[in-house]
Short mmCIF file of C-alpha atoms in Angstrom, two decimals:
data_model
loop_
_atom_site.label_atom_id
_atom_site.label_comp_id
_atom_site.label_asym_id
_atom_site.label_seq_id
_atom_site.Cartn_x
_atom_site.Cartn_y
_atom_site.Cartn_z
CA MET A 1 26.85 -67.45 3.36
CA LEU A 2 24.08 -65.72 5.27
CA LYS A 3 26.61 -64.54 7.84
CA ILE A 4 28.81 -62.97 5.18
CA LEU A 5 25.79 -61.27 3.66
CA ALA A 6 24.76 -59.89 7.10
CA CYS A 7 28.33 -58.64 7.69
CA LEU A 8 28.27 -56.85 4.33
CA VAL A 9 24.94 -55.22 5.17
CA ILE A 10 26.19 -54.05 8.59
CA VAL A 11 29.42 -52.60 7.15
CA SER A 12 27.52 -50.88 4.31
CA ALA A 13 24.90 -49.49 6.71
CA GLY A 14 27.63 -48.14 8.97
CA GLY A 15 29.38 -46.62 5.96
CA ILE A 16 26.17 -44.99 4.70
CA CYS A 17 25.43 -43.56 8.17
CA GLY A 18 28.93 -42.15 8.35
CA MET A 19 28.65 -40.64 4.90
CA LEU A 20 25.30 -39.03 5.76
CA VAL A 21 26.76 -37.38 8.86
CA ALA A 22 29.81 -36.30 6.82
CA ARG A 23 27.50 -34.88 4.12
CA GLY A 24 25.83 -32.69 6.74
CA TYR A 25 29.23 -31.30 7.72
CA SER A 26 30.26 -30.69 4.12
CA LEU A 27 26.95 -29.14 2.99
CA ARG A 28 26.61 -26.69 5.88
CA PRO A 29 29.41 -24.36 4.67
CA VAL A 30 27.98 -24.50 1.14
CA GLU A 31 24.53 -23.48 2.39
CA LEU A 32 25.95 -20.79 4.67
CA ARG A 33 27.93 -19.33 1.77
CA SER A 34 24.80 -19.28 -0.44
CA LEU A 35 22.78 -17.81 2.39
CA LYS A 36 25.28 -15.00 2.83
CA SER A 37 25.17 -14.10 -0.84
CA ALA A 38 21.35 -14.35 -0.86
CA LEU A 39 21.17 -11.88 2.03
CA GLN A 40 23.57 -9.64 0.13
CA MET A 41 21.15 -9.68 -2.83
CA LEU A 42 18.25 -8.95 -0.50
CA GLU A 43 20.11 -6.00 0.97
CA THR A 44 20.78 -4.59 -2.50
CA GLU A 45 17.12 -4.92 -3.47
CA ILE A 46 15.96 -3.28 -0.25
CA THR A 47 18.44 -0.46 0.14
CA TYR A 48 19.17 0.56 -3.46
CA ALA A 49 15.98 -0.31 -5.29
CA ALA A 50 13.48 -0.06 -2.37
CA THR A 51 11.82 -3.14 -3.86
CA PRO A 52 8.81 -4.27 -1.78
CA LEU A 53 9.74 -7.23 0.41
CA ALA A 54 7.61 -9.86 -1.34
CA GLU A 55 9.00 -8.89 -4.73
CA ALA A 56 12.56 -8.71 -3.39
CA LEU A 57 12.24 -12.19 -1.86
CA GLY A 58 10.96 -13.53 -5.20
CA LEU A 59 13.97 -12.05 -7.01
CA VAL A 60 16.36 -13.55 -4.47
CA ALA A 61 14.63 -16.95 -4.70
CA ALA A 62 15.02 -16.92 -8.47
CA ARG A 63 18.73 -16.14 -8.33
CA THR A 64 19.91 -18.11 -5.32
CA ASP A 65 21.03 -21.72 -4.76
CA CYS A 66 18.13 -24.14 -5.28
CA ARG A 67 18.64 -25.53 -1.76
CA LEU A 68 17.89 -22.09 -0.23
CA ALA A 69 15.31 -20.83 -2.72
CA PRO A 70 12.33 -22.46 -0.90
CA LEU A 71 12.97 -20.31 2.21
CA PHE A 72 12.60 -17.08 0.24
CA GLU A 73 9.87 -18.38 -2.05
CA GLU A 74 7.69 -19.68 0.80
CA THR A 75 8.00 -16.36 2.65
CA ARG A 76 7.04 -14.47 -0.50
CA LYS A 77 3.98 -16.68 -1.05
CA GLU A 78 2.84 -16.23 2.53
CA LEU A 79 3.20 -12.44 2.31
CA LEU A 80 1.26 -12.28 -0.95
CA SER A 81 -1.56 -14.42 0.44
CA MET A 82 -2.69 -11.34 2.47
CA SER A 83 -3.68 -13.67 5.28
CA GLY A 84 -2.88 -10.92 7.78
CA CYS A 85 0.47 -12.29 8.89
CA THR A 86 3.52 -10.12 9.37
CA ALA A 87 6.91 -10.56 7.69
CA LYS A 88 8.23 -12.17 10.89
CA GLU A 89 5.43 -14.75 10.94
CA ALA A 90 5.77 -15.51 7.23
CA TRP A 91 9.56 -15.91 7.60
CA GLU A 92 9.17 -18.18 10.66
CA LYS A 93 6.62 -20.33 8.86
CA ALA A 94 8.92 -20.73 5.87
CA LEU A 95 11.90 -21.38 8.15
CA PHE A 96 9.99 -24.10 9.97
CA LYS A 97 9.39 -25.91 6.66
CA PHE A 98 12.90 -25.26 5.37
CA TYR A 99 14.91 -26.30 8.47
CA PRO A 100 14.41 -30.10 8.36
CA ARG A 101 15.53 -30.24 4.73
CA SER A 102 18.64 -28.12 5.21
CA SER A 103 22.08 -28.80 6.71
CA LEU A 104 21.92 -25.72 8.90
CA ILE A 105 22.11 -26.18 12.65
CA GLY A 106 20.43 -24.47 15.62
CA CYS A 107 22.71 -21.43 15.83
CA ASP A 108 22.29 -20.70 12.08
CA ILE A 109 18.54 -20.89 12.45
CA SER A 110 18.55 -18.55 15.46
CA ILE A 111 20.43 -15.95 13.36
CA LEU A 112 17.76 -16.29 10.67
CA ARG A 113 14.96 -16.08 13.23
CA SER A 114 16.26 -12.84 14.69
CA LEU A 115 16.65 -11.43 11.17
CA GLY A 116 13.02 -12.33 10.45
CA GLY A 117 11.91 -10.18 13.37
CA ALA A 118 13.48 -7.13 11.75
CA LEU A 119 12.40 -7.65 8.13
CA GLY A 120 10.39 -4.82 6.66
CA ILE A 121 9.77 -2.88 9.87
CA SER A 122 12.29 -0.07 9.54
CA ASP A 123 13.69 2.34 6.97
CA SER A 124 16.29 1.21 4.45
CA SER A 125 19.28 2.08 6.65
CA GLY A 126 17.75 0.05 9.51
CA GLN A 127 17.13 -2.86 7.17
CA SER A 128 20.70 -2.65 5.90
CA LYS A 129 22.07 -2.77 9.46
CA HIS A 130 20.03 -5.84 10.37
CA LEU A 131 20.96 -7.65 7.15
CA ARG A 132 24.65 -6.81 7.55
CA LEU A 133 24.59 -8.03 11.15
CA ALA A 134 23.05 -11.31 10.01
CA MET A 135 25.64 -11.61 7.22
CA GLU A 136 28.48 -11.03 9.70
CA GLN A 137 27.09 -13.65 12.07
CA ILE A 138 26.68 -16.08 9.17
CA GLY A 139 30.24 -15.28 8.10
CA ALA A 140 31.52 -16.22 11.57
CA GLU A 141 29.48 -19.42 11.52
CA LEU A 142 30.82 -20.15 8.04
CA GLU A 143 34.42 -20.00 9.27
CA LYS A 144 33.58 -22.37 12.11
CA ALA A 145 31.65 -24.65 9.74
CA GLU A 146 34.59 -24.84 7.31
CA VAL A 147 37.00 -25.83 10.11
CA SER A 148 34.48 -28.30 11.40
CA ALA A 149 33.97 -29.76 7.91
CA LEU A 150 37.73 -30.26 7.50
CA GLN A 151 37.87 -32.07 10.81
CA HIS A 152 34.71 -34.14 10.55
CA VAL A 153 34.04 -35.09 6.92
CA LYS A 154 36.90 -37.59 6.57
CA LEU A 155 36.49 -38.71 10.16
CA TRP A 156 32.80 -39.62 9.69
CA ASN A 157 33.38 -41.22 6.30
CA TYR A 158 35.91 -43.63 7.91
CA LEU A 159 34.11 -43.89 11.22
CA GLY A 160 30.96 -45.24 9.57
CA PHE A 161 32.72 -48.11 7.85
CA LEU A 162 35.00 -48.81 10.80
CA GLY A 163 32.04 -48.77 13.20
CA GLY A 164 30.33 -51.32 10.96
CA LEU A 165 33.45 -53.45 10.94
CA VAL A 166 33.75 -53.27 14.76
CA ILE A 167 30.14 -54.44 15.12
CA VAL A 168 30.84 -57.29 12.71
CA LEU A 169 34.00 -58.31 14.63
CA ILE A 170 32.23 -58.21 17.99
CA PHE A 171 29.32 -60.39 16.87
CA TYR A 172 31.10 -62.67 14.41
CA MET B 1 -21.41 -7.31 -1.05
CA SER B 2 -19.07 -7.94 -3.95
CA ARG B 3 -19.89 -6.33 -7.27
CA LEU B 4 -20.15 -8.09 -10.61
CA VAL B 5 -18.10 -6.16 -13.09
CA TYR B 6 -18.16 -6.62 -16.84
CA SER B 7 -14.63 -6.18 -18.00
CA THR B 8 -14.44 -5.04 -21.63
CA ASP B 9 -10.78 -5.86 -22.14
CA ASN B 10 -11.04 -9.57 -21.58
CA CYS B 11 -14.82 -10.00 -22.09
CA ARG B 12 -15.27 -11.70 -18.75
CA VAL B 13 -17.52 -11.07 -15.81
CA THR B 14 -15.34 -10.65 -12.73
CA ILE B 15 -16.20 -10.23 -9.07
CA LYS B 16 -14.81 -6.97 -7.76
CA PRO B 17 -14.63 -6.64 -3.98
CA SER B 18 -16.49 -3.79 -2.29
CA PRO B 19 -14.33 -0.90 -1.04
CA TRP B 20 -14.67 -2.08 2.57
CA GLN B 21 -13.57 -5.57 1.57
CA GLU B 22 -10.46 -4.12 -0.06
CA VAL B 23 -9.41 -2.34 3.13
CA THR B 24 -10.13 -5.20 5.51
CA LYS B 25 -7.23 -7.07 3.88
CA VAL B 26 -4.83 -4.83 5.78
CA LEU B 27 -6.47 -5.41 9.16
CA PRO B 28 -5.38 -8.01 11.71
CA ALA B 29 -7.60 -11.09 11.92
CA SER B 30 -9.32 -9.96 15.15
CA ILE B 31 -10.46 -6.60 13.78
CA ARG B 32 -11.12 -8.06 10.34
CA SER B 33 -13.60 -10.56 11.78
CA ILE B 34 -15.36 -7.87 13.85
CA ILE B 35 -15.81 -5.58 10.84
CA SER B 36 -16.72 -8.32 8.39
CA GLY B 37 -19.46 -9.45 10.78
CA LEU B 38 -21.21 -6.08 10.74
CA PRO B 39 -24.56 -5.71 8.98
CA LEU B 40 -24.36 -4.65 5.34
CA ASN B 41 -26.26 -1.41 5.94
CA ILE B 42 -23.43 -0.29 8.26
CA LEU B 43 -20.67 -1.51 5.95
CA GLU B 44 -22.12 0.41 3.01
CA LYS B 45 -21.95 3.63 5.03
CA LEU B 46 -18.37 2.97 6.14
CA GLU B 47 -16.02 5.87 5.38
CA GLU B 48 -13.22 5.50 7.91
CA ILE B 49 -11.69 2.99 10.29
CA ARG B 50 -9.84 4.72 13.12
CA LEU B 51 -7.31 2.78 15.16
CA ARG B 52 -5.68 4.49 18.13
CA GLN B 53 -3.46 2.46 20.44
CA ASN B 54 -5.17 1.48 23.75
CA ARG B 55 -8.33 3.26 22.70
CA PRO B 56 -11.61 2.00 21.26
CA LEU B 57 -11.97 0.91 17.65
CA ILE B 58 -14.06 3.58 15.93
CA LEU B 59 -15.79 3.39 12.58
CA GLY B 60 -16.62 6.60 10.77
CA LEU B 61 -19.91 6.23 8.91
CA SER B 62 -21.55 8.70 6.57
CA ASP B 63 -24.02 9.58 9.34
CA GLY B 64 -21.67 9.63 12.34
CA ASP B 65 -19.18 7.55 14.29
CA ILE B 66 -19.73 4.26 16.11
CA LEU B 67 -17.60 2.44 18.67
CA LEU B 68 -17.28 -1.29 18.19
CA GLY B 69 -17.56 -3.89 20.95
CA ILE B 70 -15.58 -7.11 21.29
CA ASN B 71 -18.67 -9.04 20.15
CA GLY B 72 -18.67 -7.08 16.91
CA LYS B 73 -21.72 -5.05 17.80
CA PRO B 74 -21.84 -1.27 18.20
CA ALA B 75 -21.00 -0.37 21.83
CA VAL B 76 -21.84 2.65 23.91
CA GLU B 77 -19.79 2.18 27.08
CA PRO B 78 -16.00 2.48 26.62
CA LEU B 79 -15.61 -0.62 28.84
CA ASP B 80 -17.48 -2.78 26.31
CA CYS B 81 -15.38 -1.55 23.42
CA TYR B 82 -12.70 -3.40 21.54
CA LEU B 83 -9.47 -1.69 22.60
CA VAL B 84 -6.89 -1.43 19.85
CA THR B 85 -3.62 -3.02 20.99
CA ALA B 86 -0.01 -2.13 20.12
CA ASP B 87 0.17 -5.42 18.22
CA ASP B 88 -2.87 -4.42 16.11
CA ILE B 89 -1.21 -1.13 15.19
CA GLN B 90 2.09 -2.84 14.35
CA ARG B 91 0.34 -5.40 12.20
CA VAL B 92 -1.67 -2.82 10.27
CA THR B 93 1.46 -0.72 9.77
CA GLN B 94 3.22 -3.73 8.30
CA LEU B 95 0.29 -4.85 6.19
CA ILE B 96 -0.38 -1.43 4.64
CA SER B 97 3.23 -1.25 3.56
CA GLY B 98 3.37 -4.85 2.33
CA CYS B 99 5.87 -5.47 5.17
CA SER B 100 8.17 -2.99 3.41
CA LEU B 101 8.20 0.23 5.44
CA TYR B 102 11.57 1.07 3.87
CA ALA B 103 9.83 1.50 0.52
CA PHE B 104 7.55 4.19 1.94
CA ASP B 105 10.05 6.74 3.28
CA GLU B 106 8.49 9.60 1.33
CA GLU B 107 4.95 8.58 2.30
CA LEU B 108 5.90 8.38 5.99
CA LYS B 109 7.29 11.91 5.75
CA ASN B 110 3.92 13.06 4.43
CA GLY B 111 2.02 11.07 7.06
CA PHE B 112 0.02 8.75 4.84
CA ILE B 113 0.26 5.62 2.72
CA THR B 114 -2.08 4.89 -0.19
CA LEU B 115 -3.39 1.35 -0.61
CA PRO B 116 -4.18 -0.37 -3.91
CA GLY B 117 -7.56 1.01 -4.92
CA GLY B 118 -6.78 4.52 -3.73
CA HIS B 119 -7.74 4.04 -0.07
CA ARG B 120 -5.60 6.33 2.08
CA VAL B 121 -4.18 5.46 5.48
CA GLY B 122 -3.19 8.44 7.62
CA LEU B 123 -0.54 7.80 10.29
CA THR B 124 0.37 9.56 13.50
CA GLY B 125 3.18 8.91 15.93
CA LYS B 126 6.49 10.44 16.90
CA THR B 127 8.11 12.48 14.17
CA VAL B 128 11.87 12.30 13.65
CA LEU B 129 13.22 15.67 12.55
CA GLU B 130 16.26 16.44 10.44
CA ASN B 131 17.27 20.06 9.86
CA GLY B 132 13.89 21.09 11.23
CA ARG B 133 11.93 18.99 8.69
CA VAL B 134 10.17 15.69 9.21
CA ARG B 135 12.49 12.83 8.18
CA THR B 136 10.24 9.95 9.18
CA LEU B 137 7.65 8.74 11.66
CA LYS B 138 8.37 6.30 14.46
CA TYR B 139 6.27 4.86 17.29
CA ILE B 140 3.22 4.86 15.03
CA THR B 141 0.21 4.78 17.38
CA GLY B 142 -2.68 6.10 15.34
CA LEU B 143 -4.10 5.10 11.97
CA ASN B 144 -7.03 6.37 9.98
CA ILE B 145 -8.04 4.19 7.05
CA ARG B 146 -10.13 6.28 4.67
CA ILE B 147 -12.18 4.31 2.20
CA SER B 148 -12.11 5.63 -1.32
CA ARG B 149 -15.32 5.28 -3.30
CA GLU B 150 -15.96 5.36 -6.97
CA VAL B 151 -19.41 6.69 -7.79
CA LYS B 152 -20.02 6.74 -11.50
CA GLY B 153 -22.38 9.50 -12.50
CA ALA B 154 -21.74 11.54 -9.34
CA ALA B 155 -20.69 14.52 -11.44
CA SER B 156 -23.48 14.29 -14.04
CA PRO B 157 -25.67 17.07 -12.56
CA LEU B 158 -22.66 19.40 -12.32
CA LEU B 159 -21.17 18.83 -15.78
CA PRO B 160 -23.47 21.19 -17.76
CA PHE B 161 -22.19 24.05 -15.59
CA ILE B 162 -18.49 23.38 -16.01
CA ILE B 163 -18.56 22.81 -19.75
CA ASP B 164 -18.91 25.69 -22.19
CA GLN B 165 -21.27 24.06 -24.66
CA ARG B 166 -20.80 26.75 -27.34
CA ASP B 167 -17.13 26.05 -27.95
CA GLN B 168 -17.09 22.59 -26.36
CA SER B 169 -14.43 23.54 -23.83
CA VAL B 170 -14.08 22.84 -20.13
CA LEU B 171 -14.16 25.73 -17.67
CA ASN B 172 -11.43 26.21 -15.07
CA THR B 173 -13.12 24.76 -12.00
CA LEU B 174 -12.28 24.70 -8.32
CA LEU B 175 -14.19 22.27 -6.09
CA PHE B 176 -14.04 23.23 -2.44
CA SER B 177 -15.47 21.84 0.78
CA PRO B 178 -14.48 20.82 4.30
CA PRO B 179 -12.89 17.33 4.53
CA ARG B 180 -15.06 14.24 3.88
CA CYS B 181 -17.53 15.90 1.56
CA GLY B 182 -16.71 13.92 -1.56
CA LYS B 183 -14.37 16.27 -3.46
CA THR B 184 -12.07 13.51 -4.69
CA THR B 185 -14.97 11.23 -5.73
CA MET B 186 -16.61 14.11 -7.59
CA LEU B 187 -13.36 15.13 -9.30
CA ARG B 188 -12.66 11.53 -10.33
CA ASP B 189 -16.05 11.26 -12.01
CA ILE B 190 -15.63 14.63 -13.75
CA ILE B 191 -12.28 13.40 -15.11
CA ARG B 192 -13.79 10.11 -16.25
CA GLN B 193 -16.70 11.73 -18.08
CA LEU B 194 -14.62 14.49 -19.71
CA SER B 195 -12.13 11.90 -20.87
CA ASN B 196 -14.69 9.44 -22.23
CA GLY B 197 -16.97 12.09 -23.69
CA ILE B 198 -20.54 13.02 -22.73
CA PRO B 199 -23.06 12.22 -25.50
CA GLU B 200 -25.93 13.97 -23.63
CA LEU B 201 -24.01 17.24 -23.84
CA ASN B 202 -22.57 16.53 -27.30
CA PHE B 203 -19.18 16.75 -25.69
CA ARG B 204 -16.43 14.73 -27.30
CA GLY B 205 -13.80 13.35 -24.98
CA VAL B 206 -10.65 15.36 -24.38
CA VAL B 207 -7.17 14.42 -23.20
CA VAL B 208 -7.02 14.86 -19.44
CA GLY B 209 -3.74 14.87 -17.54
CA VAL B 210 -3.97 13.90 -13.88
CA VAL B 211 -1.27 14.65 -11.34
CA ASP B 212 -2.13 12.17 -8.61
CA GLU B 213 0.33 13.05 -5.86
CA ARG B 214 -1.38 10.88 -3.24
CA SER B 215 -2.54 8.09 -5.57
CA GLU B 216 -6.13 8.77 -4.52
CA LEU B 217 -7.71 9.94 -7.75
CA ALA B 218 -6.70 7.09 -10.03
CA GLY B 219 -5.70 4.69 -7.23
CA CYS B 220 -2.68 3.56 -9.26
CA TRP B 221 -0.99 0.31 -8.33
CA GLN B 222 2.42 -0.02 -9.92
CA GLY B 223 1.49 2.78 -12.31
CA VAL B 224 -1.80 1.27 -13.54
CA PRO B 225 -5.00 3.15 -12.58
CA GLN B 226 -7.27 0.95 -10.48
CA ARG B 227 -10.12 3.45 -10.69
CA GLU B 228 -11.90 4.34 -13.90
CA VAL B 229 -10.49 7.68 -14.94
CA GLY B 230 -11.37 7.58 -18.61
CA ILE B 231 -9.91 6.40 -21.87
CA ARG B 232 -8.07 9.64 -22.70
CA THR B 233 -6.55 10.19 -19.28
CA ASP B 234 -2.82 10.18 -18.55
CA VAL B 235 -1.88 9.79 -14.91
CA LEU B 236 1.34 10.92 -13.27
CA ASP B 237 1.25 8.89 -10.09
CA GLY B 238 2.95 9.91 -6.85
CA CYS B 239 4.37 13.06 -8.43
CA ARG B 240 4.49 16.46 -6.74
CA LYS B 241 1.72 18.60 -8.16
CA SER B 242 3.99 21.56 -8.84
CA GLU B 243 6.36 19.45 -10.94
CA GLY B 244 3.77 17.09 -12.40
CA MET B 245 1.64 19.81 -13.99
CA PHE B 246 4.63 21.10 -16.00
CA MET B 247 5.72 17.57 -16.88
CA LEU B 248 2.27 16.82 -18.31
CA LEU B 249 2.19 20.14 -20.16
CA ARG B 250 5.51 19.42 -21.82
CA SER B 251 4.99 15.76 -22.59
CA MET B 252 1.34 14.78 -22.99
CA ALA B 253 -0.41 17.81 -24.56
CA PRO B 254 -3.48 17.66 -22.31
CA ARG B 255 -6.55 19.85 -22.85
CA VAL B 256 -7.38 19.63 -19.15
CA ILE B 257 -5.12 19.12 -16.14
CA ALA B 258 -6.70 17.78 -12.96
CA THR B 259 -5.20 17.58 -9.53
CA ASP B 260 -6.48 17.07 -6.01
CA GLU B 261 -6.02 19.18 -2.87
CA ILE B 262 -3.83 22.07 -3.91
CA GLY B 263 -2.40 23.91 -0.94
CA THR B 264 1.22 24.99 -1.13
CA ASP B 265 2.64 28.15 -2.71
CA GLU B 266 4.46 25.96 -5.27
CA ASP B 267 1.12 24.41 -6.30
CA PHE B 268 -0.41 27.82 -6.94
CA ALA B 269 2.67 29.00 -8.82
CA ALA B 270 2.45 25.89 -11.05
CA LEU B 271 -1.27 26.51 -11.58
CA GLU B 272 -0.50 30.00 -12.89
CA GLY B 273 1.86 28.44 -15.41
CA VAL B 274 -0.87 26.05 -16.57
CA PHE B 275 -3.41 28.87 -16.97
CA ASN B 276 -0.91 30.80 -19.06
CA ALA B 277 -0.40 27.77 -21.29
CA GLY B 278 -4.07 27.78 -22.26
CA VAL B 279 -4.84 24.47 -20.60
CA LYS B 280 -7.95 24.15 -18.47
CA VAL B 281 -7.66 23.19 -14.81
CA LEU B 282 -9.81 21.11 -12.49
CA THR B 283 -8.74 21.09 -8.89
CA THR B 284 -9.94 20.88 -5.30
CA VAL B 285 -9.12 22.66 -2.08
CA HIS B 286 -10.15 22.41 1.57
CA ALA B 287 -12.39 25.35 2.58
CA ALA B 288 -15.90 25.71 3.92
CA SER B 289 -16.74 28.96 2.14
CA LEU B 290 -15.51 31.57 -0.33
CA ALA B 291 -14.57 33.76 2.64
CA GLU B 292 -12.25 31.01 3.90
CA LEU B 293 -10.68 30.72 0.45
CA ASN B 294 -10.04 34.45 0.52
CA GLN B 295 -8.24 34.25 3.84
CA ARG B 296 -5.41 32.16 2.39
CA PRO B 297 -2.87 34.49 0.75
CA ALA B 298 -1.91 32.19 -2.13
CA LEU B 299 -5.57 31.44 -2.91
CA ARG B 300 -6.44 35.13 -2.66
CA ASN B 301 -3.96 35.80 -5.46
CA LEU B 302 -5.60 33.09 -7.53
CA LEU B 303 -9.04 34.63 -6.95
CA ASN B 304 -7.75 38.07 -7.89
CA MET B 305 -6.40 36.69 -11.17
CA LYS B 306 -10.03 35.83 -12.10
CA VAL B 307 -8.91 32.71 -13.97
CA ILE B 308 -11.16 30.26 -12.14
CA GLU B 309 -14.47 30.25 -14.00
CA ARG B 310 -16.48 28.03 -11.66
CA PHE B 311 -16.30 27.54 -7.91
CA VAL B 312 -18.30 24.57 -6.67
CA LEU B 313 -19.02 24.18 -2.96
CA LEU B 314 -19.68 20.61 -1.86
CA GLY B 315 -21.20 19.60 1.46
CA ARG B 316 -23.14 16.91 3.28
CA SER B 317 -26.52 18.60 3.76
CA LYS B 318 -28.42 15.90 1.84
CA ASN B 319 -25.70 13.30 1.57
CA ILE B 320 -21.94 13.29 1.03
CA GLY B 321 -21.18 15.09 -2.20
CA THR B 322 -24.17 17.45 -2.12
CA ILE B 323 -23.59 20.34 -4.55
CA GLU B 324 -24.33 23.27 -2.24
CA GLU B 325 -23.44 26.16 -4.52
CA ILE B 326 -22.09 26.84 -8.00
CA ILE B 327 -20.39 30.22 -8.19
CA ASP B 328 -19.52 32.13 -11.34
CA GLY B 329 -15.83 33.06 -11.23
CA ARG B 330 -16.29 36.41 -12.97
CA THR B 331 -19.13 37.82 -10.88
CA MET B 332 -18.32 35.75 -7.77
CA LEU B 333 -22.07 35.24 -7.39
CA PRO B 334 -24.06 32.02 -7.39
CA LEU B 335 -25.13 30.97 -10.88
CA PRO B 336 -28.79 31.79 -11.48
CA GLY B 337 -31.36 29.70 -13.32
CA LYS B 338 -33.76 26.82 -12.90
CA GLU B 339 -31.23 24.29 -14.10
CA VAL B 340 -28.89 25.31 -11.30
CA GLU B 341 -31.71 25.01 -8.76
CA GLN B 342 -32.45 21.53 -10.03
CA CYS B 343 -28.77 20.62 -9.79
CA LEU B 344 -28.66 21.85 -6.19
CA LYS B 345 -31.72 19.74 -5.35
CA TYR B 346 -30.07 16.59 -6.70
CA LEU B 347 -29.66 13.88 -4.06
CA PRO B 348 -26.17 12.42 -4.48
CA ALA B 349 -25.45 8.74 -4.00
CA LEU B 350 -21.84 9.10 -2.74
#
């Protein structure tokens, strides 16, 4: 009886692990898509309305996907604290907190980091160029992420359970 | 250091930071700590903070300049001085614009950005030209943070001479002085008192329109005056003087229009329009003497029109904001009388 129970636990644990990995693959394109539209909103606020950065970030945070909102909201809070930090530092700080909770991977984060270095330091056409570049790069990553999700989501969902079963068969 | 302020709108006592505390918010931590550590007697005399890349940090005080050392104490030898780094300049540039330089295109063209509270930051660097006119500034390497002060009562000794007490009207007045002599502070207090009313002179408050092109007079932040400019004052913030004066004339029916630092031909042309509309004018201009005023063609025309009824020369002989001379616009001679002598002896607290 105990053996059967242990087998069930191993198979379920394997399945859950597989589903978690698969969830990462499936969520990344969703987050990248939201990120792209959030940056589009930011560009509109900056180039057409010349809204100050902190205010623009607040507006984006209010309108964007709740998974991404903390990145913009944290940066806004840091800027308004007048602690003497620049937009780059505030963005990096928020990114550092946001990264572990997101499904984004290293190359997505490096796009966001290089965007942070350009935020607020040039005229509106300069800002637009940097934001568009980031959006293009995110777009390219999104295409890759979608292909990768198609390939990996099902694979990891099955692999988890099958891995659990293999372990059970080996030790049974 | 901070001032207790009784706020009438919400019946609460609030702590208002000193002017120097307001400007230190835009400084990087290293410079902020040096300046905040200075003795209060120095901080109270602080008028300017000058940052020039790779050169010493200089504070402009009311009685001269001092160089600051790394230890936060005044230094004499350039080697002991705190040298302003490129990173310091970049940080200040970002902080004064709220990390939003793109929102200050027009200000960069004019070479200055105004902070909340009316403090003005002058910028120098490489200008980018377009069709022969400045489009923007890049490689910003020099900053001058000028601290704006609000001195209530600064204009009290002058007011009897710029108000016609018989018909309770304000006289067209031009304040003039070299830079850093307290013109803006004086004008702000004149506006405040004329707007609120002056019981000592039996003067009831009048509607004052202020065209605050550089956001220095009212220190508007998002359109709301941060400085006390009076209860009957309407402020057009960030508006060109030449356009703003006509806008106020058409829309707000002011009895007095006040504006700071007139200088261009358009400004003088707009002033003529205001005089012809029967509205009184209070304004300031940079000049050290009447002779200097006369040398500028546009101003010469204004003088020849004989519409300015009072010329007031400010200086620093006793302190910043010393009233050096009050000149009658019709005779172009100093006003006589014991009251004037007493006014000229007044020790200002600017």
